[in-house]
Coordinates of C-alpha atoms (C1' of nucleotides) in Angstrom, one line a residue:
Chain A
X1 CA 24.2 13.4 -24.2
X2 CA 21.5 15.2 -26.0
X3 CA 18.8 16.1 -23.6
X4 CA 15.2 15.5 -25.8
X5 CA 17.0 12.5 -27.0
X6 CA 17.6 11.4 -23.6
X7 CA 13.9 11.8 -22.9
X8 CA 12.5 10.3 -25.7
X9 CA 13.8 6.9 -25.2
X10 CA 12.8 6.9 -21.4
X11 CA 9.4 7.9 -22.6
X12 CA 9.3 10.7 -20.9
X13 CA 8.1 12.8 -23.6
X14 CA 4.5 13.8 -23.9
X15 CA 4.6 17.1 -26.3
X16 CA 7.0 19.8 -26.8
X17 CA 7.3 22.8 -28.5
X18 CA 8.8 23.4 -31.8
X19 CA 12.5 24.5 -32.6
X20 CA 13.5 23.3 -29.0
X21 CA 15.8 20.4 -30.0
X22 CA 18.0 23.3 -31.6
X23 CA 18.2 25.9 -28.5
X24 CA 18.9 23.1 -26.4
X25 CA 21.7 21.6 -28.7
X26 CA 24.1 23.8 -26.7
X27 CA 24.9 23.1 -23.1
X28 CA 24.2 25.9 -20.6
X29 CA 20.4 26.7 -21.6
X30 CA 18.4 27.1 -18.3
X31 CA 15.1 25.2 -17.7
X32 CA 12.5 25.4 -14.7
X33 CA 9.7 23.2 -13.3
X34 CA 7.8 24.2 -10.5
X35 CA 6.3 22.2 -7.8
X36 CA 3.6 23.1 -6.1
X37 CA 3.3 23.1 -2.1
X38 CA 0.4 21.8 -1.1
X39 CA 1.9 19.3 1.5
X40 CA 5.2 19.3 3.6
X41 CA 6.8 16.4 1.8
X42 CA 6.3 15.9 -2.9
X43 CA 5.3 12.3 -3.6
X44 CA 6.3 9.4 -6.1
X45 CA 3.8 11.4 -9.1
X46 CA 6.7 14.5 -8.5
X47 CA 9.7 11.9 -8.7
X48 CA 9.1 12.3 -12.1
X49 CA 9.6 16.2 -12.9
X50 CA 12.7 15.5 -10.4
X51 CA 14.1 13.3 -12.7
X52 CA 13.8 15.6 -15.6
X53 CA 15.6 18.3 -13.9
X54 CA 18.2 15.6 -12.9
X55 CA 18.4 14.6 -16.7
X56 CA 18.2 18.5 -18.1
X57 CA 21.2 19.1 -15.4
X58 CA 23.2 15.8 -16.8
X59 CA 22.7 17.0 -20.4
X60 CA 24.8 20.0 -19.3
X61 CA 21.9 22.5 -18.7
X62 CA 21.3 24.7 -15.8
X63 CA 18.2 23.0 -13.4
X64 CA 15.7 25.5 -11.7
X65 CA 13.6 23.9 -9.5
X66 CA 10.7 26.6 -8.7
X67 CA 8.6 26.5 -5.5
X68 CA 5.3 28.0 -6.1
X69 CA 5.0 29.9 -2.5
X70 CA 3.0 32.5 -4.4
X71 CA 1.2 30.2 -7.2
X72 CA 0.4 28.1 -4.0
X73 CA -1.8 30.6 -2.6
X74 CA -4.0 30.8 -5.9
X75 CA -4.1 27.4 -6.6
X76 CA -3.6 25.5 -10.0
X77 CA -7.1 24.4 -11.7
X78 CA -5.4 22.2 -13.7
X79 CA -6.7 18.6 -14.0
X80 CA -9.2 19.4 -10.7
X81 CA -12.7 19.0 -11.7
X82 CA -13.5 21.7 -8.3
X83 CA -12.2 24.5 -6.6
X84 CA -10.2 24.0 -3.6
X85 CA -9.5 25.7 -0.4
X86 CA -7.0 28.2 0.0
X87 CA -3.9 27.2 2.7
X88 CA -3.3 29.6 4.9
X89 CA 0.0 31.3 4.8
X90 CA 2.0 29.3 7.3
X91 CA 0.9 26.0 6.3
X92 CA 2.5 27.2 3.1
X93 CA 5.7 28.3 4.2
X94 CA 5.9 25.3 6.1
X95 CA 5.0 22.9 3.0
X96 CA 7.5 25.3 0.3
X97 CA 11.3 24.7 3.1
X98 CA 10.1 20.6 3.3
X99 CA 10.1 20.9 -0.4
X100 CA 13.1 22.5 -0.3
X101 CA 14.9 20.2 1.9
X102 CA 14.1 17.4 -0.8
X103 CA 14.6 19.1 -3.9
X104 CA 18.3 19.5 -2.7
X105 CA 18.8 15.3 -2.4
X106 CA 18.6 15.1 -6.1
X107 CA 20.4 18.1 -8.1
X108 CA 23.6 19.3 -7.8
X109 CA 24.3 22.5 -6.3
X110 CA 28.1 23.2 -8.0
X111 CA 29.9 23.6 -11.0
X112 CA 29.0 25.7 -14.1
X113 CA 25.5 24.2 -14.3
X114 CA 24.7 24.7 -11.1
X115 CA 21.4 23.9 -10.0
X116 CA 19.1 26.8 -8.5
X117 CA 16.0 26.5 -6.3
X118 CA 14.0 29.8 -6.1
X119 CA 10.3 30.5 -4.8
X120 CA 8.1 32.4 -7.1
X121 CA 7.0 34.3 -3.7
X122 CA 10.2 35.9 -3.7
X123 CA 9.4 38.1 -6.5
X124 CA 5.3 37.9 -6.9
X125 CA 4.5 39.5 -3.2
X126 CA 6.1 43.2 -4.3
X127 CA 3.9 43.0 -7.4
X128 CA 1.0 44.9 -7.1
X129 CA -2.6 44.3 -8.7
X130 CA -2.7 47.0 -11.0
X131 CA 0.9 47.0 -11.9
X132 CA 0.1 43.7 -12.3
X133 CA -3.2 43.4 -14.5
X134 CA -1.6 46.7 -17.0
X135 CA 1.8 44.9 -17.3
X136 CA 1.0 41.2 -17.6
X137 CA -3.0 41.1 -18.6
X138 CA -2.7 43.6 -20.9
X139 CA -1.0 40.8 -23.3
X140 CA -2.9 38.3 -22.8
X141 CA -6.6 38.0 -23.8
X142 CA -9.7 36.6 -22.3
X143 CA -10.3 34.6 -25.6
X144 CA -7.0 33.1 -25.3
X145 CA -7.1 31.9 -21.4
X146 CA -10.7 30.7 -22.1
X147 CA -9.5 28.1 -24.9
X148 CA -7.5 26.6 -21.5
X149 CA -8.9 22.7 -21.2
X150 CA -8.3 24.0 -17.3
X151 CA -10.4 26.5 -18.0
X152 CA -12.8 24.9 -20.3
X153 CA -13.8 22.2 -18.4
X154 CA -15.0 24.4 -15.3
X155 CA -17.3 26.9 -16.9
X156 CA -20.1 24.7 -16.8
X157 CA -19.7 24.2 -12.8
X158 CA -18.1 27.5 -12.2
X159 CA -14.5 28.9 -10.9
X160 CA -13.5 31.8 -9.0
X161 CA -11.5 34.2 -10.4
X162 CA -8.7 33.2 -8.2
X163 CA -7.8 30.2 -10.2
X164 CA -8.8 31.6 -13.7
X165 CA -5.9 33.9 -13.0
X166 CA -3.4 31.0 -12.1
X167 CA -2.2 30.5 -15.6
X168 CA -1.5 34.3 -15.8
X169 CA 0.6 34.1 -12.7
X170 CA 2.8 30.9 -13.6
X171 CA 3.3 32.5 -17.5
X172 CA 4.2 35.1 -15.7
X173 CA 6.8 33.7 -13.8
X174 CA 8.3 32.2 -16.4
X175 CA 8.4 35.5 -18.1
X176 CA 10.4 36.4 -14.7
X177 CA 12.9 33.5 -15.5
X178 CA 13.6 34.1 -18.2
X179 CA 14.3 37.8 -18.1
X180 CA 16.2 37.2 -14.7
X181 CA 17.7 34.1 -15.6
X182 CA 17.6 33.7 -19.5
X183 CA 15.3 30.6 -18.8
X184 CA 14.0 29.1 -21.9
X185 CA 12.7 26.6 -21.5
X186 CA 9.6 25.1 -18.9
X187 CA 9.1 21.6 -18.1
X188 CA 6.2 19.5 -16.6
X189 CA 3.8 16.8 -16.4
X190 CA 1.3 16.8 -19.3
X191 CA -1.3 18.5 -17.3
X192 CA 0.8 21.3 -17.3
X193 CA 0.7 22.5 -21.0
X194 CA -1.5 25.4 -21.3
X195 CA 0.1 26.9 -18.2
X196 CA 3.1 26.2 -19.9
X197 CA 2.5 28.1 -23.1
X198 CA 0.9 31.0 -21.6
X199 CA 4.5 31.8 -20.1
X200 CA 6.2 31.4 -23.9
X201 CA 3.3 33.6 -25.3
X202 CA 3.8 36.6 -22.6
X203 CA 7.5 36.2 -23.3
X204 CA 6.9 36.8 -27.2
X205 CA 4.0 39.9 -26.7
X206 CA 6.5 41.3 -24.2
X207 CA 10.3 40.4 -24.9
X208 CA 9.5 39.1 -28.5
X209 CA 12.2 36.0 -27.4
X210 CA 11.3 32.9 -28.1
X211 CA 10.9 30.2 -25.1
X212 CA 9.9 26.1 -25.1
X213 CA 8.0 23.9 -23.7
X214 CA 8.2 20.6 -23.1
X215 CA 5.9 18.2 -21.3
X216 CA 6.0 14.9 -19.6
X217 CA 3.4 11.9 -19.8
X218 CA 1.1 10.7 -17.0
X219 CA 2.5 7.8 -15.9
X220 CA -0.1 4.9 -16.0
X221 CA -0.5 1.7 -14.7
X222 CA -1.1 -1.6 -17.2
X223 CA -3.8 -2.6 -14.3
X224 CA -5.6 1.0 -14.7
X225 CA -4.6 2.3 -10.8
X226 CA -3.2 5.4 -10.5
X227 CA 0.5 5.3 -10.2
X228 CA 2.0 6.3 -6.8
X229 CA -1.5 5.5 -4.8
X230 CA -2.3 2.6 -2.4
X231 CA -5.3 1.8 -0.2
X232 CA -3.5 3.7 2.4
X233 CA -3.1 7.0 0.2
X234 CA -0.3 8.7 -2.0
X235 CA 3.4 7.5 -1.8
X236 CA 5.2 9.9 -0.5
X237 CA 9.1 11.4 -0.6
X238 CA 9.5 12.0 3.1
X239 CA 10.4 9.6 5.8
X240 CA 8.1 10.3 8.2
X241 CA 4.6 10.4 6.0
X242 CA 5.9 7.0 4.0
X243 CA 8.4 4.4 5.7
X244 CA 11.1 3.7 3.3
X245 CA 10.5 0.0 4.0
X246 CA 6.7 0.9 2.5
X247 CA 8.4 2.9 0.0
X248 CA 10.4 -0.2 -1.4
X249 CA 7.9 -2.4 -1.4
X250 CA 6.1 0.1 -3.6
X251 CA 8.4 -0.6 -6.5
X252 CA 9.2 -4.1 -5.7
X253 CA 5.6 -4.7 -6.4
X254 CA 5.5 -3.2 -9.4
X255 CA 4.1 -5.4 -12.3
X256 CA 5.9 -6.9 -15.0
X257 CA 4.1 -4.9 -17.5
X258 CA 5.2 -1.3 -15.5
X259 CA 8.8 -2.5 -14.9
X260 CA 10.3 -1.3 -17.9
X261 CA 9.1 1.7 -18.4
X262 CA 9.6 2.8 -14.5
X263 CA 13.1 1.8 -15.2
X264 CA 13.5 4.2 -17.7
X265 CA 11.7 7.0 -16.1
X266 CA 13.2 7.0 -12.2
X267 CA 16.4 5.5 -12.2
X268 CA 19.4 6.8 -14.0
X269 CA 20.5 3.4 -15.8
X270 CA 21.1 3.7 -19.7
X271 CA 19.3 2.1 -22.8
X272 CA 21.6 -0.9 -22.9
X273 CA 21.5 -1.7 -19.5
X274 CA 18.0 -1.7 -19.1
X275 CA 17.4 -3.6 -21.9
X276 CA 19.8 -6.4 -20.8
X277 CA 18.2 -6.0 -16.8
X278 CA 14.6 -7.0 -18.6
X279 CA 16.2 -9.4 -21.0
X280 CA 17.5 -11.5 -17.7
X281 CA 14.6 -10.7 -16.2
X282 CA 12.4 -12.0 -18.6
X283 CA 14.8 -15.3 -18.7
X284 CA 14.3 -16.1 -15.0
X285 CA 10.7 -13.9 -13.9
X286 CA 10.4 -15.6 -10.2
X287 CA 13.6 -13.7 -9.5
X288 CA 12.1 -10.7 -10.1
X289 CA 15.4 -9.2 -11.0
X290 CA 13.9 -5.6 -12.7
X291 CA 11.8 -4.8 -9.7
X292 CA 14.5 -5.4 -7.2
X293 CA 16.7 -3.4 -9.2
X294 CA 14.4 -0.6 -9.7
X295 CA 13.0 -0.4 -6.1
X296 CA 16.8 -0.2 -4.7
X297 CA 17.7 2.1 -7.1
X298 CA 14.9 4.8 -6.5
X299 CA 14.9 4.1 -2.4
X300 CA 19.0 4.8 -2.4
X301 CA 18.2 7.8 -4.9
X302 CA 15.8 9.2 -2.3
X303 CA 16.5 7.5 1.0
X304 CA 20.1 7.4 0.6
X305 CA 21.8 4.0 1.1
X306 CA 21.5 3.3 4.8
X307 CA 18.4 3.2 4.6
X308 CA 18.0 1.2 2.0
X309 CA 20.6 -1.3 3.9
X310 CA 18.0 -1.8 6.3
X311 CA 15.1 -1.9 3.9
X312 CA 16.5 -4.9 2.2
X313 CA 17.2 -6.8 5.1
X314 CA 14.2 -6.3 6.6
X315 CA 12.2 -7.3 3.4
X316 CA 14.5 -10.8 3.2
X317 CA 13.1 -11.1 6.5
X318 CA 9.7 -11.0 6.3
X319 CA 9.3 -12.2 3.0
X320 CA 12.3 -14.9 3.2
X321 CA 12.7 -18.0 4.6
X322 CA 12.8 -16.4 7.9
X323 CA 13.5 -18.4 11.3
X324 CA 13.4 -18.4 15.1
X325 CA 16.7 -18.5 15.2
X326 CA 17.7 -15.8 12.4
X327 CA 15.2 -13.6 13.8
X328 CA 16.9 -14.0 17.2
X329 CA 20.7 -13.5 15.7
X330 CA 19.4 -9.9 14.8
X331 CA 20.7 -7.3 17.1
X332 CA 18.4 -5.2 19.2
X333 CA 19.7 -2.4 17.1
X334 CA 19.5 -4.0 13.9
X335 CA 16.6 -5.3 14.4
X336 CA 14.6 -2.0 15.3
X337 CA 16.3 -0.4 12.3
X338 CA 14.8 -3.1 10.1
X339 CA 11.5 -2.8 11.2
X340 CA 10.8 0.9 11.3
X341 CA 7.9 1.3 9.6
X342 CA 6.3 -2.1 10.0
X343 CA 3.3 -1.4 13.1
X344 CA 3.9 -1.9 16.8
X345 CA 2.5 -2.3 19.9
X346 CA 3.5 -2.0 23.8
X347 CA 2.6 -4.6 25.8
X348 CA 3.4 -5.2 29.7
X349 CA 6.0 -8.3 30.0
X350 CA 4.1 -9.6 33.1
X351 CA 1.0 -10.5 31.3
X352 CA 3.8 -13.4 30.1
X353 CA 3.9 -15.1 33.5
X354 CA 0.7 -16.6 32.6
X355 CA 0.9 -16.6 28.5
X356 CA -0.9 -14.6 26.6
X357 CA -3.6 -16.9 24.7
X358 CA -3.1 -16.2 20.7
X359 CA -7.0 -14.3 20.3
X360 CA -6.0 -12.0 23.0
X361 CA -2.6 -11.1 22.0
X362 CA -3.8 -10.2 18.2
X363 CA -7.3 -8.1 19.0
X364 CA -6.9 -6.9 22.6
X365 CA -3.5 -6.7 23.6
X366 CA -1.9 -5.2 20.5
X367 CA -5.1 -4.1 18.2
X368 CA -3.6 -5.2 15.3
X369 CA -6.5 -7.4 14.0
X370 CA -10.3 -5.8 15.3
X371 CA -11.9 -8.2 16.6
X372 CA -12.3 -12.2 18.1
X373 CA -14.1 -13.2 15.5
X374 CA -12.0 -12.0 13.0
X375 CA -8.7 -13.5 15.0
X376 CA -10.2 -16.8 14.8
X377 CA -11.1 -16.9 11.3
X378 CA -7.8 -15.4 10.6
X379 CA -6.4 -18.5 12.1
X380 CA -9.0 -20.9 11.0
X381 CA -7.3 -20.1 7.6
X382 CA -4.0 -20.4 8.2
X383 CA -2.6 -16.8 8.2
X384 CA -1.1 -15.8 11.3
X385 CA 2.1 -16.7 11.9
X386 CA 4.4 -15.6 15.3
X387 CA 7.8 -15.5 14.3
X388 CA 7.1 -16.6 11.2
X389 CA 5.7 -20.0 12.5
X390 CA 2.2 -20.6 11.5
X391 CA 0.0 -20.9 14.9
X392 CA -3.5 -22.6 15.9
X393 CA -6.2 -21.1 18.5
X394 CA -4.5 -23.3 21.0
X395 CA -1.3 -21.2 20.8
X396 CA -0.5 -19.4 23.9
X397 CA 2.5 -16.8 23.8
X398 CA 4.9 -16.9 26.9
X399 CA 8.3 -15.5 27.5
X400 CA 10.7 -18.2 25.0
X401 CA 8.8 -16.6 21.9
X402 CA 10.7 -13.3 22.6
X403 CA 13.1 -12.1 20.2
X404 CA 15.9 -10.7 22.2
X405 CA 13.5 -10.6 25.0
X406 CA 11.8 -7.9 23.7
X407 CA 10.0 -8.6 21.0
X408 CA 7.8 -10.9 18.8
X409 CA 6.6 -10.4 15.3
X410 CA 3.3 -11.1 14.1
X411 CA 2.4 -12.0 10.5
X412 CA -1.3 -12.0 9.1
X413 CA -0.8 -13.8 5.2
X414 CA 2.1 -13.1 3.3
X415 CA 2.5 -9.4 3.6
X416 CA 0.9 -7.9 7.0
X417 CA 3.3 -7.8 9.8
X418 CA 3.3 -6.4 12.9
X419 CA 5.7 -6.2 15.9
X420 CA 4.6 -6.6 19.9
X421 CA 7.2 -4.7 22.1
X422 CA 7.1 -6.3 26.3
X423 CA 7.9 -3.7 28.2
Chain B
rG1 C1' -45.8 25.8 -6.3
rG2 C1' -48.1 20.8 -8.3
rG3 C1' -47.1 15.5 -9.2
rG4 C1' -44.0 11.1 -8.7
rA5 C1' -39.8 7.9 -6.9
rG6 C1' -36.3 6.7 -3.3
rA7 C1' -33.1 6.4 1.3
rU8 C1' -30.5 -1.3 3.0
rA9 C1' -24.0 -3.3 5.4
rC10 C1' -17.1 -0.6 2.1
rU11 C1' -19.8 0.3 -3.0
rC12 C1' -23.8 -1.2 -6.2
rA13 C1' -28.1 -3.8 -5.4
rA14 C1' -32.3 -7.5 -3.8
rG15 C1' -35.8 -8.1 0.1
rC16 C1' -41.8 -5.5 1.0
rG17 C1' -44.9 -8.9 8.3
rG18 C1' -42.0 -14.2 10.7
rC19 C1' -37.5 -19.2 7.2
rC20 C1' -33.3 -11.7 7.5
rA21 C1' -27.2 -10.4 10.2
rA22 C1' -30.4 -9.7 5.6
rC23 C1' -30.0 -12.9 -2.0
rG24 C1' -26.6 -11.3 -5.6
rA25 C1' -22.4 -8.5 -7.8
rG26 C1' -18.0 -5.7 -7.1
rG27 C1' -14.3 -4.6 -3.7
rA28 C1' -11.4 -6.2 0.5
rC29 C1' -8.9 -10.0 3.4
rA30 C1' -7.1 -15.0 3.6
rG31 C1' -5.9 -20.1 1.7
rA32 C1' -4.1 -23.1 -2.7
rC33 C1' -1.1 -22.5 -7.2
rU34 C1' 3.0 -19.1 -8.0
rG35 C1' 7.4 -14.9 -8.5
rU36 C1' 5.7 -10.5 -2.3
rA37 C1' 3.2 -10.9 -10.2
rA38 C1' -1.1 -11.8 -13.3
rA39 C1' -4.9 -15.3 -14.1
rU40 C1' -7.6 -19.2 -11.8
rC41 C1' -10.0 -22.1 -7.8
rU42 C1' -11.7 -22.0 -2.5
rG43 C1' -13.1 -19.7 2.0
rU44 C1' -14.3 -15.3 4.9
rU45 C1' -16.5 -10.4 5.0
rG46 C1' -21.6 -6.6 12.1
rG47 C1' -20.2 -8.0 17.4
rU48 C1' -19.9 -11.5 21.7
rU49 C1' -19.4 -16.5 22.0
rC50 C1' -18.5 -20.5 19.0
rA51 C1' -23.5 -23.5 19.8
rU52 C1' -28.5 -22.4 13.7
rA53 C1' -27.6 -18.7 21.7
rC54 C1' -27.6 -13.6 22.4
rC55 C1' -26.7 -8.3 21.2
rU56 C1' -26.4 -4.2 17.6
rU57 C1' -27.7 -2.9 12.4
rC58 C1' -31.8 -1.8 6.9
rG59 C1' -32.1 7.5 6.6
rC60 C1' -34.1 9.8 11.9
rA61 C1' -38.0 9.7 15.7
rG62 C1' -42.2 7.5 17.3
rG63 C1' -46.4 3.8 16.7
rU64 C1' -49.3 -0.9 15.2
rU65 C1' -48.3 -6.2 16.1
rC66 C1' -46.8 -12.1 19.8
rG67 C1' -43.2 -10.5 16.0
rA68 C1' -41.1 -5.4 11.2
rA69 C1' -35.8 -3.9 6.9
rU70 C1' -40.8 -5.0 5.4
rC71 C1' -47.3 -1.8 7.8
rC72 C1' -48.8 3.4 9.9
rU73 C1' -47.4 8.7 11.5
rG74 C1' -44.1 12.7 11.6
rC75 C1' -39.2 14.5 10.4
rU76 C1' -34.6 15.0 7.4
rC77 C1' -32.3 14.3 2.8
rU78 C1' -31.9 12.8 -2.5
rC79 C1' -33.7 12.2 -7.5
rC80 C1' -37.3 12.8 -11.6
rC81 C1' -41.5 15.1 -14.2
rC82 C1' -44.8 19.6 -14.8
rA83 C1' -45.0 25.0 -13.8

RNA sequence: GGGGAGAUACUCAAGCGGCCAACGAGGACAGACUGUAAAUCUGUUGGUUCAUACCUUCGCAGGUUCGAAUCCUGCUCUCCCCA
């Protein structure tokens, strides 16, 4: 499998550099992308770079997945229209092992192509700054980091020296790489390039080798939205900051027009077999064959498949034909591993004895709607269902609507759930 | 420093003494239709109660009035023009 090739049909390539197809002919060339740690836990936008590594180590090429502990602490101008706060260094450290821990699901760590995570810290924190400015600034001019669009577009509203220097620190790393490592070649989204291309010119003024780069697309949606971004904030990789039950639903809801090209980017399938997934797909639409395949793929890809056991079960659930007495048939167990993720509430069983009237059980009791009036008009219209039975105001909840005679889940319209817990 | 304009609910934006919880648009939520899609149509969008009753809201603090988002005074902030 020919790497650029590979790319190319998935659409996952923006711009490259000259002559690359040719180095990277031969198996064994080694590539890097960093990722930057500015949180604990990458999100869906990072899936992306991931997945080029994961296709750079399947062509037969050596991954390196950089952490930027150092670049971190300077902060990448690139594509932010203002300068940002510095983290301080634990939050740092903290943010570079959970990217670690991630970074691991996806590459493989054996065999002649083994995968390699380093952290840019390791070797930036002996350098010092006039070492560093005589060895590394000396090649690059002022004129030359100027041009920068990252540059460019914040002379008129100003940027600390700090950041103007970024680009000098990631070409420099790649400089490191590739002495160290023989790394040719650096990857990453499109915003990326001029960082990018720093690195191959310091490696030419200073090893006179030649090194590539190649870029990735931003990923658009057909609506205009930003990919990987919902009312509630970004999607993210980890658990505990986006439930994998929100996480499938992500992709299940993707749109028809996205569908394809998702499929190519973040799961693993080839050219045929996409084409024949959106061929049936586009035969029977209301199936919505593409996006279950897609959102199972990438949820067993980064959730593993237990997970995404429970993730499908609990989305038949609450968006399937759904009963009393299916609900009931679920074990405690299951049941709780289903609907991690969806909100809960406690709630003292003895309020039961008397039934707890339908306006009090939504706003008061379990806070999941704000107030009376918006309970009643909630129900006025027809969208709250207990255990997926629609309700009226008369409703009053007592102790036979519990689910294993615990529980009883609450539905506001066709996708907000919520689960009370009697205690 | 001089002159002018403005601050209204999630956002934009009307209102310029009572008929204002406040037009309209967008957004959001829901219902119908569907495929947990798109488009479309309908409803809702401060709170309590459901009843054109009450409470809280129109930058902040006071004042005038039977009554103010609307008038007056002071304060804070934003924008524009001239130096």
């Amino acid at each position: 499998m020919d790497f650029i090739e590979e790319l190319r049909w998935r659409g996952m390539v923006h711009d490259l550099t000259p002559g690359i197809e040719k180095v990277l002919k031969n198996p064994g060339c080694s590539g890097y992308i960093g990722f930057d740690p500015t949180a604990d836990s990458l999100h869906i936008g990072s899936l992306v770079q991931i997945m080029t590594l994961v296709h750079f180590q399947r062509a037969g090429h050596k991954p390196i997945a950089l952490l930027g502990g150092a670049t971190g602490m300077v902060g990448d101008p690139s594509g932010k229209s203002q300068e940002r706060n510095l983290l301080d260094f634990d939050t740092l450290n903290k943010n570079v092992e959970g990217v670690r821990k991630q970074l691991t699901n996806f590459l493989q760590f054996s065999g002649s192509n083994s995968a390699e995570i380093v952290n840019n810290y390791d070797w930036l924190n002996t350098i010092s700054f006039l070492d560093f400015i005589r060895d590394v600034g000396k090649h690059i001019t002022i004129n030359y980091m100027l041009a920068k669009d990252s540059v460019k577009s914040r002379l008129e509203h100003g940027m600390s020296f700090t950041e103007f220097s970024y680009q000098l620190v990631q070409g420099y790393d790649f400089y490191h790489l590739n002495r160290q490592k023989n790394c040719v070649i650096q990857m990453g989204g499109s915003d990326q390039w001029g960082n990018i291309v720093t690195g191959t010119e310091l490696i030419r003024r200073k090893s006179g080798k030649e090194a590539y780069a190649l870029t990735t697309p931003l990923i658009k949606k057909t609506d205009g939205g930003k990919f990987g971004k919902t009312e509630e904030g970004n999607i993210w990789l980890s658990k505990d900051r986006t439930s994998p039950y929100k996480f499938y639903q992500y992709w299940l809801n993707a749109s028809d027009e996205d569908v394809a090209s998702y499929l190519k980017i973040f799961t693993l399938f080839n050219q045929k077999e996409i084409a024949e997934l959106i061929r049936q797909h586009e035969e029977v639409p209301h199936m919505r064959l593409a996006q279950k395949t897609l959102a199972a793929d990438v949820t067993k890809r980064v959730h593993g498949v237990d997970e995404l056991t429970n993730v499908l079960l609990a989305s038949e659930i609450l968006f399937g034909k759904a009963t009393f007495e299916t609900l009931n048939a679920l074990s405690e167990e299951t049941f709780l591993q289903v609907f991690e993720g969806v909100p809960q509430a406690q709630i003292s069983q003895d309020l039961l004895k008397k039934g707890i009237p339908i306006i009090d059980l939504l706003v008061s009791e379990s806070r999941f709607l704000t107030s009376n009036g918006e309970a009643r008009r909630e129900i006025k219209a027809n969208a709250i269902t207990i255990n997926k039975t629609r309700i009226d105001e008369q409703f009053v909840l007592t102790a036979k609507h519990l689910l294993n005679e615990r529980y009883v889940l609450i539905g506001k319209g066709k996708k907000n759930n919520f689960i009370a817990v009697f205690n």
